[in-house]
Amino acid sequence: MKKNLFFYLFAVLCTMPLFTSCSDDDDAPVVIPVDEEIAGNYKGTLKVTVDGTNPISVAQRVSVAEAGDNAIDLSIADFSFMGIEIGDINLNDCALTPNGERYEFAGVTSVSNTLLTADVNATGYCTNGALHLDLNIDATLGGVKQVVEVVYEGTRLKGTESSEANILSFTFDTSVEANAGVISQPVIDEANATITFKVEEGSSVTALVPTIEVSAGATVTPASGEAVSFASGSATFTVVAEDGTSKNYTVSCNQGSLIVYDFEAWATPEGAMYPDVVNPVGWATCNDAVALIKNLGSLGGITYTGEYPVRETSDAHSGSKAAILESVDTQGGKIFGQVIPKVTAGSMFLGNFNAIAAMADPMATTEFGMIYDKKPVKVSGYFKYTPGTEFYNAAGELQADQKDACAISAVLYEVEKEDETLNGSTIYTSDKIVAQAMFTTGETVAEYTPFELNLEYVKDYDASKMYKFAVIFSASADGAAYNAAVGSTLYIDDVTIENEAVAE
């Protein structure tokens, strides 16, 4: 009996150190090396999807900071989608949970501004210097809800990366056929982030191929060696530094005394939200607005499946293509609380179409004009026109006795800075107007007929000042005010802008 008791006590004593050791390990707190392995700036790409649309990729820096024991603060600065500025997204005090080699976290926050409110739910993880983040954003915009999904993949910066985002050289190899028309190499103005060059009069600028050198570790878009169109007079190049800092350069092309648009080249505009939008190269159109109606109209009970208002046509004055502008029945209604017209007038112009601006001011969608360093004196070309038979006013009411008319106009106006613009409310009334001309007709013109706009100057032209120039075509003259006839059709081809020589 004593022997059995001895062996029992011996077994208990032998097992005690094992149980004590496991207990100590389980009670020890897990310390995550946040500052050493996780905190810092990350350089990567956001992929943004809105209501299931094709994702848009955006270069983005994300900052992660230590927020106490085993927790982080995460910040995305200046977040936006579809041109809508949301602002900073800050996720604070997100607890980290080890899972294998990953540290997982979750967080919630909300943001708001004058246009929208948004609830943000985030999950993600850090592992081996990489950050993965999933954001589900429930946004309410103009009373309409949208689901925004964001996926971010980034790499932790060491802190030694360069922040320089400069274009060091920008040249054209004139031995390359596409660049044969370049007559003076580009000049870089670093202080104003602008680059200018000249091409021979009448030479093609729709596919020039620049050679670009940027700061060490930086990248540039469009890339060096990629064909770029300068048909609108300029193009934007974005440089992203090694540490994610970005800088935009405006590269402008100066041509001779005549600028000709033959409408042979059509393409999806750079940065377009919808890839099926195709515009004549160098021109903005109302197609961007109709794309929103096509894709988001169901949110307001609108179903439009017709063609885009501005399209290429083989019915040309010369060459193989021309532009056709048609006023189309977009049914009327509201999206995001903003009015959609019964008839959207077919329109095309030099400038930029900002469809998102309609949420604040429908007239602001048309940002008329491009930077212009010449003195325009005449705009000419060829047109055909057929007015529609059913004319509707802005309230969507049929006006049986009203007849539509087309409008062709040109406006030169002075600006203080490049992002200043006149829109549908101000293009014909602003005190900044220097010269203008307009032609309208409500008659049917069955065959291509020449038109000519001779600009009338109301102020002296000063070559030392900055100007923007807009040429505007509309199948419905009062379409900007939502008064137009369904089916009004305007054909445009072979447009020439004649400029007066100005001493430099």
Coordinates of N, CA and C in Angstrom, one line a residue, residues 215-399:
S215 N 11.7 61.4 -62.6 CA 12.5 61.2 -61.4 C 12.8 59.8 -61.2
A216 N 13.9 59.5 -60.5 CA 14.3 58.1 -60.2 C 13.2 57.5 -59.3
G217 N 12.8 56.3 -59.8 CA 11.8 55.5 -59.0 C 10.4 55.9 -59.3
A218 N 10.2 57.0 -60.1 CA 8.8 57.4 -60.4 C 8.3 56.8 -61.7
T219 N 7.0 56.9 -61.9 CA 6.3 56.4 -63.1 C 5.5 57.5 -63.7
V220 N 5.2 57.4 -65.0 CA 4.4 58.5 -65.7 C 3.3 57.8 -66.5
T221 N 2.2 58.4 -66.5 CA 1.0 58.0 -67.3 C 0.4 59.2 -68.1
P222 N 0.3 59.1 -69.4 CA 0.6 58.0 -70.3 C 2.1 57.7 -70.3
A223 N 2.5 56.5 -70.6 CA 3.9 56.1 -70.4 C 4.8 56.6 -71.6
S224 N 6.1 56.6 -71.3 CA 7.0 57.0 -72.4 C 6.9 55.9 -73.5
G225 N 6.8 56.4 -74.8 CA 6.7 55.5 -75.9 C 5.3 55.2 -76.3
E226 N 4.3 55.7 -75.5 CA 2.9 55.4 -75.8 C 2.3 56.5 -76.7
A227 N 1.5 56.2 -77.7 CA 0.9 57.2 -78.6 C -0.1 58.0 -77.9
V228 N -0.1 59.3 -78.0 CA -1.0 60.2 -77.3 C -1.5 61.2 -78.3
S229 N -2.8 61.5 -78.2 CA -3.5 62.5 -79.0 C -3.4 63.9 -78.4
F230 N -3.0 64.9 -79.2 CA -3.0 66.3 -78.9 C -4.0 67.0 -79.7
A231 N -5.0 66.4 -80.2 CA -6.0 67.0 -81.1 C -6.8 68.1 -80.4
S232 N -6.9 68.0 -79.1 CA -7.7 69.0 -78.3 C -6.8 70.2 -78.0
G233 N -5.5 70.1 -78.3 CA -4.5 71.2 -78.0 C -3.6 70.8 -76.9
S234 N -4.0 69.9 -76.0 CA -3.2 69.6 -74.8 C -3.5 68.2 -74.3
A235 N -2.7 67.6 -73.5 CA -2.9 66.4 -72.8 C -2.3 66.4 -71.4
T236 N -2.8 65.7 -70.5 CA -2.3 65.7 -69.1 C -1.5 64.4 -68.9
F237 N -0.3 64.6 -68.3 CA 0.6 63.5 -67.9 C 0.7 63.5 -66.4
T238 N 0.6 62.4 -65.8 CA 0.6 62.2 -64.3 C 1.9 61.5 -63.9
V239 N 2.7 62.1 -63.1 CA 3.9 61.4 -62.6 C 3.6 61.0 -61.1
V240 N 3.9 59.7 -60.8 CA 3.8 59.2 -59.4 C 5.2 58.9 -58.9
A241 N 5.6 59.6 -57.8 CA 6.9 59.4 -57.2 C 7.0 58.0 -56.6
E242 N 8.3 57.7 -56.2 CA 8.5 56.4 -55.6 C 7.8 56.2 -54.3
D243 N 7.5 57.4 -53.6 CA 6.7 57.3 -52.3 C 5.2 57.5 -52.5
G244 N 4.8 57.6 -53.8 CA 3.3 57.7 -54.0 C 2.9 59.2 -54.2
T245 N 3.7 60.2 -54.0 CA 3.4 61.5 -54.3 C 3.2 61.7 -55.8
S246 N 2.1 62.5 -56.2 CA 1.8 62.6 -57.6 C 1.8 64.1 -58.1
K247 N 2.0 64.3 -59.4 CA 2.1 65.6 -59.9 C 1.6 65.5 -61.4
N248 N 0.7 66.5 -61.8 CA 0.2 66.5 -63.1 C 0.9 67.6 -63.9
Y249 N 1.2 67.3 -65.2 CA 1.8 68.2 -66.1 C 0.8 68.4 -67.3
T250 N 0.6 69.6 -67.7 CA -0.2 69.9 -68.9 C 0.8 70.1 -70.1
V251 N 0.6 69.3 -71.1 CA 1.5 69.3 -72.3 C 0.7 69.9 -73.4
S252 N 1.1 71.0 -74.0 CA 0.3 71.7 -75.0 C 1.0 71.7 -76.3
C253 N 0.2 71.5 -77.4 CA 0.8 71.5 -78.7 C 0.3 72.8 -79.5
N254 N 1.2 73.5 -80.0 CA 0.9 74.7 -80.8 C 1.1 74.4 -82.3
Q255 N 0.0 74.6 -83.0 CA 0.0 74.4 -84.4 C 0.1 75.7 -85.2
G256 N 0.1 75.5 -86.5 CA 0.2 76.7 -87.4 C -1.1 77.5 -87.4
S257 N -1.3 78.3 -88.4 CA -2.4 79.3 -88.5 C -3.7 78.6 -88.7
L258 N -3.7 77.4 -89.3 CA -5.0 76.7 -89.5 C -5.1 75.4 -88.7
I259 N -6.2 75.2 -88.1 CA -6.4 73.9 -87.4 C -7.6 73.2 -88.0
V260 N -7.5 72.0 -88.4 CA -8.5 71.3 -89.2 C -8.9 70.1 -88.4
Y261 N -10.3 69.9 -88.3 CA -10.9 68.7 -87.7 C -11.7 68.0 -88.8
D262 N -11.2 66.8 -89.2 CA -11.9 66.0 -90.2 C -12.8 64.9 -89.7
F263 N -12.8 64.7 -88.4 CA -13.7 63.7 -87.7 C -13.5 62.3 -88.2
E264 N -12.2 62.0 -88.7 CA -11.9 60.6 -89.1 C -11.5 59.8 -87.9
A265 N -11.1 60.4 -86.8 CA -10.6 59.6 -85.6 C -11.6 59.7 -84.5
W266 N -12.0 58.5 -83.9 CA -13.0 58.5 -82.8 C -12.4 57.5 -81.8
A267 N -12.6 57.8 -80.5 CA -12.1 57.0 -79.4 C -12.8 57.2 -78.1
T268 N -12.7 56.3 -77.2 CA -13.2 56.5 -75.9 C -12.3 57.5 -75.1
P269 N -12.9 58.5 -74.6 CA -12.1 59.6 -73.9 C -11.3 59.0 -72.7
E270 N -10.1 59.5 -72.5 CA -9.3 59.1 -71.4 C -10.0 59.4 -70.1
G271 N -10.1 58.4 -69.2 CA -10.8 58.5 -67.9 C -12.3 58.4 -68.0
A272 N -12.8 57.9 -69.1 CA -14.3 57.8 -69.2 C -14.8 56.7 -68.3
M273 N -15.9 57.0 -67.6 CA -16.5 56.0 -66.7 C -17.1 54.8 -67.4
Y274 N -17.5 54.9 -68.7 CA -18.1 53.9 -69.4 C -17.4 53.7 -70.7
P275 N -16.9 52.5 -71.0 CA -16.0 52.2 -72.2 C -16.8 52.3 -73.5
D276 N -18.1 52.2 -73.5 CA -18.8 52.2 -74.7 C -19.1 53.7 -75.2
V277 N -18.6 54.7 -74.5 CA -18.7 56.1 -74.9 C -17.6 56.3 -75.9
V278 N -17.9 56.8 -77.1 CA -16.9 57.1 -78.1 C -17.2 58.5 -78.7
N279 N -16.2 59.3 -78.6 CA -16.3 60.7 -79.1 C -15.3 61.0 -80.2
P280 N -15.6 62.0 -81.1 CA -14.6 62.4 -82.0 C -13.3 62.9 -81.2
V281 N -12.2 62.5 -81.6 CA -10.9 62.8 -80.9 C -10.8 64.3 -80.9
G282 N -10.5 64.8 -79.6 CA -10.4 66.2 -79.4 C -11.6 67.0 -79.1
W283 N -12.8 66.3 -79.0 CA -14.0 67.0 -78.8 C -14.7 66.3 -77.6
A284 N -15.5 67.1 -76.8 CA -16.3 66.6 -75.8 C -17.8 66.6 -76.3
T285 N -18.6 65.7 -75.8 CA -19.9 65.5 -76.2 C -20.9 65.3 -75.1
C286 N -22.2 65.3 -75.3 CA -23.2 65.0 -74.3 C -23.3 63.4 -74.1
N287 N -22.5 62.6 -74.8 CA -22.6 61.2 -74.7 C -22.3 60.8 -73.2
D288 N -21.4 61.5 -72.5 CA -21.1 61.2 -71.1 C -22.3 61.3 -70.3
A289 N -23.2 62.3 -70.5 CA -24.4 62.4 -69.7 C -25.4 61.3 -70.0
V290 N -25.5 61.0 -71.3 CA -26.4 59.9 -71.6 C -25.9 58.6 -71.1
A291 N -24.6 58.4 -71.0 CA -24.1 57.2 -70.4 C -24.6 57.0 -69.0
L292 N -24.6 58.1 -68.2 CA -25.1 58.0 -66.9 C -26.6 57.6 -66.9
I293 N -27.3 58.2 -67.8 CA -28.8 57.9 -67.9 C -28.9 56.4 -68.2
K294 N -28.1 55.9 -69.2 CA -28.2 54.5 -69.5 C -27.9 53.6 -68.4
N295 N -26.9 53.9 -67.6 CA -26.4 53.0 -66.5 C -27.0 53.2 -65.2
L296 N -27.5 54.5 -64.9 CA -28.0 54.8 -63.5 C -29.4 55.2 -63.6
G297 N -30.0 55.3 -64.8 CA -31.4 55.8 -64.9 C -32.4 55.0 -64.1
S298 N -32.1 53.7 -64.0 CA -33.1 52.8 -63.3 C -33.3 53.2 -61.9
L299 N -32.3 53.9 -61.3 CA -32.5 54.4 -59.9 C -33.6 55.4 -59.8
G300 N -33.9 56.1 -61.0 CA -35.0 57.1 -61.0 C -36.1 56.6 -61.9
G301 N -36.2 55.3 -62.2 CA -37.3 54.8 -63.0 C -37.2 55.2 -64.5
I302 N -35.9 55.5 -64.9 CA -35.7 55.8 -66.3 C -35.0 54.7 -67.0
T303 N -35.6 54.3 -68.2 CA -35.0 53.2 -69.0 C -34.7 53.7 -70.4
Y304 N -33.5 54.0 -70.7 CA -33.1 54.5 -72.0 C -32.1 53.5 -72.6
T305 N -32.5 52.9 -73.8 CA -31.6 51.9 -74.4 C -31.3 52.3 -75.8
G306 N -31.6 53.6 -76.2 CA -31.3 54.0 -77.5 C -29.8 54.3 -77.8
E307 N -29.5 54.9 -78.9 CA -28.1 55.2 -79.3 C -27.7 56.4 -78.6
Y308 N -26.3 56.6 -78.6 CA -25.8 57.8 -78.0 C -26.0 59.0 -79.0
P309 N -26.2 60.2 -78.5 CA -26.6 61.3 -79.4 C -25.5 61.7 -80.4
V310 N -24.3 61.6 -80.1 CA -23.2 61.9 -81.0 C -22.5 60.7 -81.5
R311 N -22.5 60.5 -82.8 CA -22.0 59.2 -83.3 C -21.2 59.5 -84.6
E312 N -20.3 58.6 -85.0 CA -19.7 58.7 -86.3 C -20.6 58.2 -87.4
T313 N -20.5 58.8 -88.6 CA -21.3 58.3 -89.7 C -20.5 58.3 -91.0
S314 N -20.8 57.4 -91.9 CA -20.1 57.3 -93.1 C -20.6 58.3 -94.1
D315 N -21.7 59.0 -93.8 CA -22.3 60.1 -94.7 C -21.5 61.3 -94.5
A316 N -20.3 61.4 -95.1 CA -19.3 62.5 -94.9 C -19.3 63.4 -96.1
H317 N -18.8 64.7 -95.8 CA -18.6 65.6 -96.8 C -17.3 65.2 -97.6
S318 N -16.3 64.8 -96.9 CA -15.1 64.2 -97.5 C -14.5 63.2 -96.6
G319 N -13.6 62.4 -97.1 CA -13.1 61.3 -96.3 C -14.1 60.2 -96.1
S320 N -13.9 59.5 -95.0 CA -14.8 58.3 -94.7 C -15.8 58.5 -93.6
K321 N -15.5 59.6 -92.8 CA -16.4 59.8 -91.6 C -16.7 61.2 -91.4
A322 N -17.9 61.4 -90.7 CA -18.3 62.7 -90.2 C -19.0 62.5 -88.8
A323 N -19.4 63.6 -88.2 CA -20.1 63.5 -86.9 C -21.6 63.8 -87.1
I324 N -22.4 62.9 -86.5 CA -23.9 63.1 -86.5 C -24.3 63.4 -85.1
L325 N -25.1 64.5 -84.9 CA -25.6 64.9 -83.6 C -27.1 64.8 -83.6
E326 N -27.7 64.0 -82.8 CA -29.1 63.8 -82.7 C -29.7 64.1 -81.4
S327 N -30.8 64.8 -81.3 CA -31.5 65.1 -80.0 C -32.4 63.9 -79.8
V328 N -32.2 63.2 -78.6 CA -32.8 61.9 -78.4 C -33.8 62.0 -77.2
D329 N -34.8 61.1 -77.2 CA -35.8 61.1 -76.1 C -35.3 60.3 -74.9
T330 N -34.8 61.0 -73.9 CA -34.3 60.4 -72.7 C -35.4 60.3 -71.6
Q331 N -36.7 60.5 -71.9 CA -37.8 60.2 -71.1 C -38.2 61.2 -70.1
G332 N -37.2 61.8 -69.4 CA -37.4 62.7 -68.3 C -37.5 62.0 -67.0
G333 N -37.3 62.8 -65.9 CA -37.4 62.2 -64.6 C -36.3 62.8 -63.8
K334 N -35.8 62.0 -62.7 CA -34.8 62.5 -61.8 C -33.9 61.3 -61.5
I335 N -32.6 61.7 -61.4 CA -31.5 60.8 -60.8 C -30.8 61.6 -59.8
F336 N -30.6 61.0 -58.6 CA -29.9 61.7 -57.5 C -30.5 63.1 -57.2
G337 N -31.9 63.1 -57.5 CA -32.6 64.4 -57.2 C -32.5 65.4 -58.2
Q338 N -31.7 65.2 -59.3 CA -31.5 66.2 -60.4 C -32.4 65.8 -61.6
V339 N -32.9 66.8 -62.3 CA -33.8 66.6 -63.4 C -33.1 66.1 -64.6
I340 N -33.7 65.0 -65.2 CA -33.2 64.5 -66.5 C -34.2 65.0 -67.6
P341 N -33.7 65.6 -68.6 CA -34.7 66.2 -69.6 C -35.5 65.2 -70.4
K342 N -36.6 65.6 -70.9 CA -37.4 64.7 -71.8 C -36.6 64.5 -73.0
V343 N -35.9 65.5 -73.5 CA -35.1 65.4 -74.7 C -33.7 65.9 -74.4
T344 N -32.7 65.1 -74.7 CA -31.3 65.5 -74.5 C -30.8 65.9 -75.9
A345 N -30.4 67.2 -76.0 CA -29.9 67.7 -77.3 C -28.6 67.1 -77.6
G346 N -28.4 66.7 -78.9 CA -27.1 66.3 -79.4 C -26.1 67.5 -79.4
S347 N -25.0 67.4 -78.7 CA -24.1 68.5 -78.6 C -22.7 68.0 -78.7
M348 N -21.8 68.9 -79.2 CA -20.4 68.6 -79.3 C -19.6 69.9 -79.3
F349 N -18.5 69.9 -78.5 CA -17.8 71.2 -78.3 C -16.3 71.0 -77.9
L350 N -15.5 72.0 -78.1 CA -14.2 72.0 -77.6 C -14.3 72.3 -76.1
G351 N -13.8 71.4 -75.3 CA -13.9 71.6 -73.8 C -14.0 70.3 -73.1
N352 N -14.7 70.3 -72.0 CA -14.9 69.1 -71.2 C -16.3 69.0 -70.8
F353 N -16.8 67.7 -70.8 CA -18.2 67.5 -70.3 C -18.1 66.8 -68.9
N354 N -18.6 67.5 -67.9 CA -18.5 67.1 -66.5 C -19.9 66.6 -66.1
A355 N -20.2 65.3 -66.3 CA -21.5 64.8 -66.0 C -21.8 64.9 -64.6
I356 N -20.8 64.7 -63.7 CA -21.1 64.7 -62.3 C -21.5 66.0 -61.8
A357 N -21.1 67.1 -62.4 CA -21.5 68.5 -62.0 C -23.0 68.7 -62.0
A358 N -23.7 67.8 -62.8 CA -25.2 68.0 -62.8 C -25.9 67.8 -61.5
M359 N -25.2 67.1 -60.5 CA -25.8 66.9 -59.2 C -25.9 68.3 -58.4
A360 N -25.0 69.2 -58.8 CA -25.1 70.5 -58.1 C -25.7 71.6 -59.0
D361 N -25.4 71.5 -60.4 CA -25.9 72.5 -61.3 C -25.9 71.9 -62.7
P362 N -27.0 71.6 -63.3 CA -27.0 71.0 -64.6 C -26.3 71.8 -65.7
M363 N -26.3 73.1 -65.6 CA -25.6 73.9 -66.5 C -24.1 73.8 -66.4
A364 N -23.6 73.3 -65.3 CA -22.1 73.2 -65.1 C -21.5 72.0 -65.8
T365 N -22.4 71.2 -66.4 CA -21.8 70.0 -67.0 C -21.0 70.3 -68.2
T366 N -21.3 71.4 -68.9 CA -20.6 71.8 -70.1 C -19.5 72.8 -69.7
E367 N -18.2 72.4 -69.6 CA -17.1 73.2 -69.4 C -16.5 73.6 -70.7
F368 N -17.0 74.8 -71.2 CA -16.6 75.1 -72.6 C -15.2 75.7 -72.7
G369 N -14.5 75.3 -73.8 CA -13.3 75.9 -74.1 C -12.0 75.2 -73.7
M370 N -11.0 75.4 -74.6 CA -9.6 74.8 -74.3 C -8.7 76.0 -74.3
I371 N -7.6 75.8 -73.5 CA -6.6 76.9 -73.5 C -6.1 77.1 -75.0
Y372 N -6.0 78.4 -75.3 CA -5.8 78.8 -76.7 C -4.8 79.9 -76.8
D373 N -3.7 79.7 -77.5 CA -2.6 80.7 -77.6 C -2.6 81.5 -78.9
K374 N -3.7 81.4 -79.7 CA -3.7 82.0 -80.9 C -4.9 83.0 -80.9
K375 N -5.0 83.8 -82.0 CA -6.1 84.8 -82.1 C -7.0 84.2 -83.2
P376 N -8.1 83.5 -82.9 CA -9.0 83.0 -83.9 C -9.8 84.1 -84.6
V377 N -10.0 83.9 -85.9 CA -10.7 85.0 -86.6 C -11.9 84.3 -87.4
K378 N -11.8 83.0 -87.7 CA -12.9 82.4 -88.4 C -13.0 80.9 -88.2
V379 N -14.2 80.4 -88.1 CA -14.5 79.0 -88.0 C -15.4 78.6 -89.2
S380 N -15.0 77.7 -90.0 CA -15.8 77.3 -91.1 C -15.9 75.7 -91.2
G381 N -16.8 75.3 -92.0 CA -17.0 73.8 -92.2 C -18.2 73.5 -93.0
Y382 N -18.7 72.3 -92.9 CA -19.9 71.9 -93.7 C -20.9 71.2 -92.7
F383 N -22.2 71.4 -93.1 CA -23.2 70.9 -92.2 C -24.4 70.5 -93.0
K384 N -25.2 69.5 -92.5 CA -26.6 69.2 -92.9 C -27.5 69.3 -91.7
Y385 N -28.8 69.5 -91.9 CA -29.7 69.6 -90.7 C -31.1 69.3 -91.1
T386 N -31.7 68.5 -90.2 CA -33.1 68.2 -90.2 C -33.7 68.4 -88.8
P387 N -34.7 69.4 -88.7 CA -35.3 69.6 -87.4 C -36.3 68.5 -87.0
G388 N -36.4 68.1 -85.8 CA -37.3 67.1 -85.3 C -38.7 67.7 -85.3
T389 N -39.7 66.8 -85.3 CA -41.1 67.3 -85.4 C -41.9 67.4 -84.0
E390 N -41.4 66.8 -83.0 CA -42.0 66.8 -81.7 C -41.1 67.6 -80.7
F391 N -41.5 68.9 -80.4 CA -40.7 69.8 -79.6 C -41.3 69.8 -78.2
Y392 N -40.4 69.5 -77.2 CA -40.8 69.5 -75.8 C -40.0 70.6 -75.0
N393 N -40.7 71.2 -74.1 CA -40.1 72.2 -73.2 C -39.4 71.6 -72.0
A394 N -38.8 72.4 -71.2 CA -38.1 71.9 -70.0 C -38.9 71.1 -69.1
A395 N -40.2 71.3 -69.1 CA -41.2 70.6 -68.2 C -41.6 69.3 -68.8
G396 N -41.1 68.9 -70.0 CA -41.5 67.7 -70.7 C -42.8 67.8 -71.4
E397 N -43.3 69.0 -71.7 CA -44.6 69.2 -72.3 C -44.4 69.4 -73.8
L398 N -45.2 68.7 -74.6 CA -45.2 68.9 -76.0 C -45.6 70.3 -76.5
Q399 N -44.9 70.9 -77.3 CA -45.2 72.2 -77.8 C -45.5 72.1 -79.3

